Amino acid sequence: MAPDDLHVFSQLSTATVTQRITIPFAGAFGVVKHRLEKIFESVEPSTDEESGLPALKVHGRVTLKQESEKHISLQWSSDPISDMVSDSIVALVLNISREVPKIVVEEEDAVKSEEQNGKKVEKVIYALLVSLFGDVKLGENGKLVITVDGNVAQLDKESGAVESEHGGLKERVRLAFERIRSAVKPIPLTAS
């Protein structure tokens, strides 16, 4: 018997059970959308009419809303397929929540290691310049002051620009710095 015919041929009536669950999630709602699109064929973005918050409709059955910065809610009419879809969405969101701290820690470690590498590179550049020219000191604005036989050259570590009244020293410092920098920071393989 069809559910619509139930009340016609019996004294029973049909009912729809709407289920709702709230899940803790502090990440970006776009990450959830991206992951859902990789798994499900139909993920339609929308906006919740009541609150104006971003929402997604998965397979036309389960509505996913970003309730706050720390919560996502799911709502669906209960049936075997909708229940299965909602279970997989809950698992996906909880899995993303578990991955987010790892991603943040890895990014922080990458930033720290890059800063450490930058300091090491500066030390190597400084040591090589000292071995070539002898008297190398840190001057104003982060420039290195190189003195050879009374002649002074100022080297900008960022741009590689050299200022000096002595043309020969200026060219030697510029060429040496260029070679040192290319040895210490070679061209990356994934250059675009």
Short mmCIF file of C-alpha atoms in Angstrom, two decimals:
data_model
loop_
_atom_site.label_atom_id
_atom_site.label_comp_id
_atom_site.label_asym_id
_atom_site.label_seq_id
_atom_site.Cartn_x
_atom_site.Cartn_y
_atom_site.Cartn_z
CA MET A 1 0.00 0.00 0.00
CA ALA A 2 1.28 3.48 -0.79
CA PRO A 3 1.79 5.83 2.17
CA ASP A 4 -0.78 8.24 0.68
CA ASP A 5 -3.45 5.50 0.68
CA LEU A 6 -2.87 4.50 4.32
CA HIS A 7 -5.45 6.85 5.81
CA VAL A 8 -7.99 5.94 3.09
CA PHE A 9 -8.00 2.18 3.71
CA SER A 10 -7.23 2.17 7.44
CA GLN A 11 -7.51 4.26 10.53
CA LEU A 12 -3.76 4.82 10.56
CA SER A 13 -2.16 8.06 9.50
CA THR A 14 1.30 8.83 8.16
CA ALA A 15 3.80 11.07 9.83
CA THR A 16 7.12 12.51 8.86
CA VAL A 17 9.96 12.59 11.36
CA THR A 18 12.32 15.50 10.86
CA GLN A 19 15.69 14.97 12.47
CA ARG A 20 18.22 17.60 13.36
CA ILE A 21 21.74 17.35 14.72
CA THR A 22 24.31 20.02 15.61
CA ILE A 23 27.99 19.19 15.17
CA PRO A 24 30.93 21.15 16.57
CA PHE A 25 32.97 22.56 13.69
CA ALA A 26 35.29 25.58 13.87
CA GLY A 27 36.72 25.43 10.35
CA ALA A 28 35.70 27.14 7.13
CA PHE A 29 32.31 26.15 5.70
CA GLY A 30 33.88 26.17 2.21
CA VAL A 31 36.09 23.23 3.21
CA VAL A 32 33.00 21.16 4.06
CA LYS A 33 31.37 22.15 0.76
CA HIS A 34 34.49 21.19 -1.19
CA ARG A 35 34.72 17.78 0.50
CA LEU A 36 31.00 17.09 0.04
CA GLU A 37 31.27 17.89 -3.69
CA LYS A 38 34.03 15.29 -3.98
CA ILE A 39 31.80 12.61 -2.44
CA PHE A 40 28.21 13.40 -3.48
CA GLU A 41 26.85 14.06 -6.96
CA SER A 42 24.37 16.73 -5.87
CA VAL A 43 25.52 19.50 -3.50
CA GLU A 44 23.54 22.70 -4.00
CA PRO A 45 24.62 25.90 -2.19
CA SER A 46 21.86 28.08 -0.76
CA THR A 47 21.13 30.50 2.04
CA ASP A 48 18.92 29.73 5.03
CA GLU A 49 15.73 31.78 4.69
CA GLU A 50 15.30 32.36 8.43
CA SER A 51 18.83 33.26 9.47
CA GLY A 52 20.51 34.20 6.19
CA LEU A 53 23.38 31.80 6.97
CA PRO A 54 25.13 29.74 4.29
CA ALA A 55 23.55 26.34 3.67
CA LEU A 56 23.98 23.29 1.45
CA LYS A 57 21.39 20.80 0.21
CA VAL A 58 22.90 17.35 -0.31
CA HIS A 59 20.99 15.08 -2.74
CA GLY A 60 17.90 17.18 -2.14
CA ARG A 61 17.48 15.38 1.17
CA VAL A 62 19.83 16.73 3.83
CA THR A 63 20.23 20.42 4.60
CA LEU A 64 23.55 21.48 6.11
CA LYS A 65 23.75 24.95 7.73
CA GLN A 66 26.55 26.87 9.38
CA GLU A 67 24.81 27.83 12.62
CA SER A 68 27.75 29.75 14.08
CA GLU A 69 31.52 29.94 13.81
CA LYS A 70 31.72 26.80 15.95
CA HIS A 71 28.71 24.70 14.88
CA ILE A 72 27.13 23.13 11.82
CA SER A 73 23.61 21.69 11.84
CA LEU A 74 22.07 18.98 9.68
CA GLN A 75 18.34 18.59 9.12
CA TRP A 76 16.49 15.90 7.15
CA SER A 77 13.25 13.97 6.91
CA SER A 78 13.92 10.52 8.22
CA ASP A 79 14.06 7.63 5.76
CA PRO A 80 16.76 5.00 5.16
CA ILE A 81 18.56 6.88 2.36
CA SER A 82 18.48 10.30 4.06
CA ASP A 83 19.69 8.72 7.30
CA MET A 84 22.61 7.14 5.46
CA VAL A 85 23.51 10.42 3.71
CA SER A 86 23.36 12.34 7.00
CA ASP A 87 25.54 9.74 8.76
CA SER A 88 28.20 10.07 6.09
CA ILE A 89 28.08 13.90 6.30
CA VAL A 90 28.50 13.77 10.10
CA ALA A 91 31.49 11.44 9.71
CA LEU A 92 33.00 13.74 7.07
CA VAL A 93 32.60 16.89 9.22
CA LEU A 94 34.04 15.19 12.31
CA ASN A 95 36.96 13.90 10.24
CA ILE A 96 37.67 17.41 8.93
CA SER A 97 37.53 18.76 12.51
CA ARG A 98 40.10 16.18 13.53
CA GLU A 99 42.40 17.11 10.60
CA VAL A 100 42.25 20.91 11.09
CA PRO A 101 44.52 21.10 14.18
CA LYS A 102 47.12 18.96 12.37
CA ILE A 103 47.01 21.25 9.33
CA VAL A 104 47.40 24.37 11.52
CA VAL A 105 50.35 22.82 13.41
CA GLU A 106 52.00 21.76 10.14
CA GLU A 107 51.59 25.28 8.71
CA GLU A 108 53.02 26.85 11.88
CA ASP A 109 55.98 24.41 11.76
CA ALA A 110 56.55 25.28 8.09
CA VAL A 111 56.58 29.01 8.91
CA LYS A 112 59.01 28.44 11.81
CA SER A 113 61.31 26.26 9.72
CA GLU A 114 61.24 28.83 6.90
CA GLU A 115 62.21 31.56 9.37
CA GLN A 116 65.03 29.36 10.69
CA ASN A 117 66.18 28.63 7.12
CA GLY A 118 66.14 32.37 6.37
CA LYS A 119 68.37 33.04 9.39
CA LYS A 120 70.73 30.23 8.34
CA VAL A 121 70.90 31.63 4.80
CA GLU A 122 71.77 35.09 6.17
CA LYS A 123 74.53 33.60 8.34
CA VAL A 124 75.98 31.68 5.40
CA ILE A 125 75.89 34.76 3.15
CA TYR A 126 77.55 36.84 5.87
CA ALA A 127 80.25 34.19 6.49
CA LEU A 128 81.04 33.89 2.78
CA LEU A 129 81.27 37.66 2.37
CA VAL A 130 83.62 37.85 5.38
CA SER A 131 85.79 35.10 3.86
CA LEU A 132 85.98 37.04 0.57
CA PHE A 133 86.31 40.64 1.77
CA GLY A 134 87.36 40.49 5.43
CA ASP A 135 85.71 43.52 7.05
CA VAL A 136 81.89 43.13 6.82
CA LYS A 137 79.59 44.86 9.30
CA LEU A 138 75.86 45.43 9.61
CA GLY A 139 75.03 49.03 8.78
CA GLU A 140 71.89 51.15 8.62
CA ASN A 141 68.61 49.84 7.18
CA GLY A 142 69.89 46.24 7.24
CA LYS A 143 72.63 46.97 4.70
CA LEU A 144 76.02 45.30 4.96
CA VAL A 145 79.02 47.64 5.01
CA ILE A 146 82.06 46.08 3.33
CA THR A 147 85.46 47.75 3.69
CA VAL A 148 88.45 46.74 1.54
CA ASP A 149 91.70 48.78 1.59
CA GLY A 150 89.87 51.88 2.81
CA ASN A 151 87.18 51.65 0.13
CA VAL A 152 83.62 51.18 1.36
CA ALA A 153 80.67 49.45 -0.32
CA GLN A 154 77.15 49.14 1.04
CA LEU A 155 75.20 46.02 0.04
CA ASP A 156 71.42 45.79 0.28
CA LYS A 157 70.76 42.13 1.23
CA GLU A 158 67.21 42.15 -0.16
CA SER A 159 67.72 43.65 -3.61
CA GLY A 160 71.44 42.96 -4.10
CA ALA A 161 72.07 46.62 -4.94
CA VAL A 162 75.57 47.87 -4.14
CA GLU A 163 76.55 51.48 -3.47
CA SER A 164 80.22 52.45 -3.63
CA GLU A 165 82.39 55.24 -4.99
CA HIS A 166 85.00 52.68 -6.07
CA GLY A 167 83.72 51.03 -9.29
CA GLY A 168 85.94 47.94 -9.05
CA LEU A 169 84.86 47.14 -5.46
CA LYS A 170 81.22 47.79 -6.34
CA GLU A 171 81.36 45.28 -9.20
CA ARG A 172 83.26 42.65 -7.13
CA VAL A 173 80.76 42.86 -4.26
CA ARG A 174 77.77 42.74 -6.63
CA LEU A 175 79.12 39.70 -8.50
CA ALA A 176 80.13 37.89 -5.31
CA PHE A 177 76.74 38.48 -3.70
CA GLU A 178 74.92 37.33 -6.86
CA ARG A 179 76.92 34.10 -6.93
CA ILE A 180 76.52 33.47 -3.19
CA ARG A 181 72.77 34.07 -3.36
CA SER A 182 72.34 31.76 -6.36
CA ALA A 183 74.31 29.05 -4.52
CA VAL A 184 72.37 29.46 -1.27
CA LYS A 185 68.92 29.98 -2.85
CA PRO A 186 68.87 28.11 -6.16
CA ILE A 187 65.94 28.38 -8.55
CA PRO A 188 63.12 26.14 -7.31
CA LEU A 189 62.13 23.18 -9.47
CA THR A 190 58.49 24.31 -9.52
CA ALA A 191 59.22 27.82 -10.80
CA SER A 192 56.30 29.28 -12.71
#
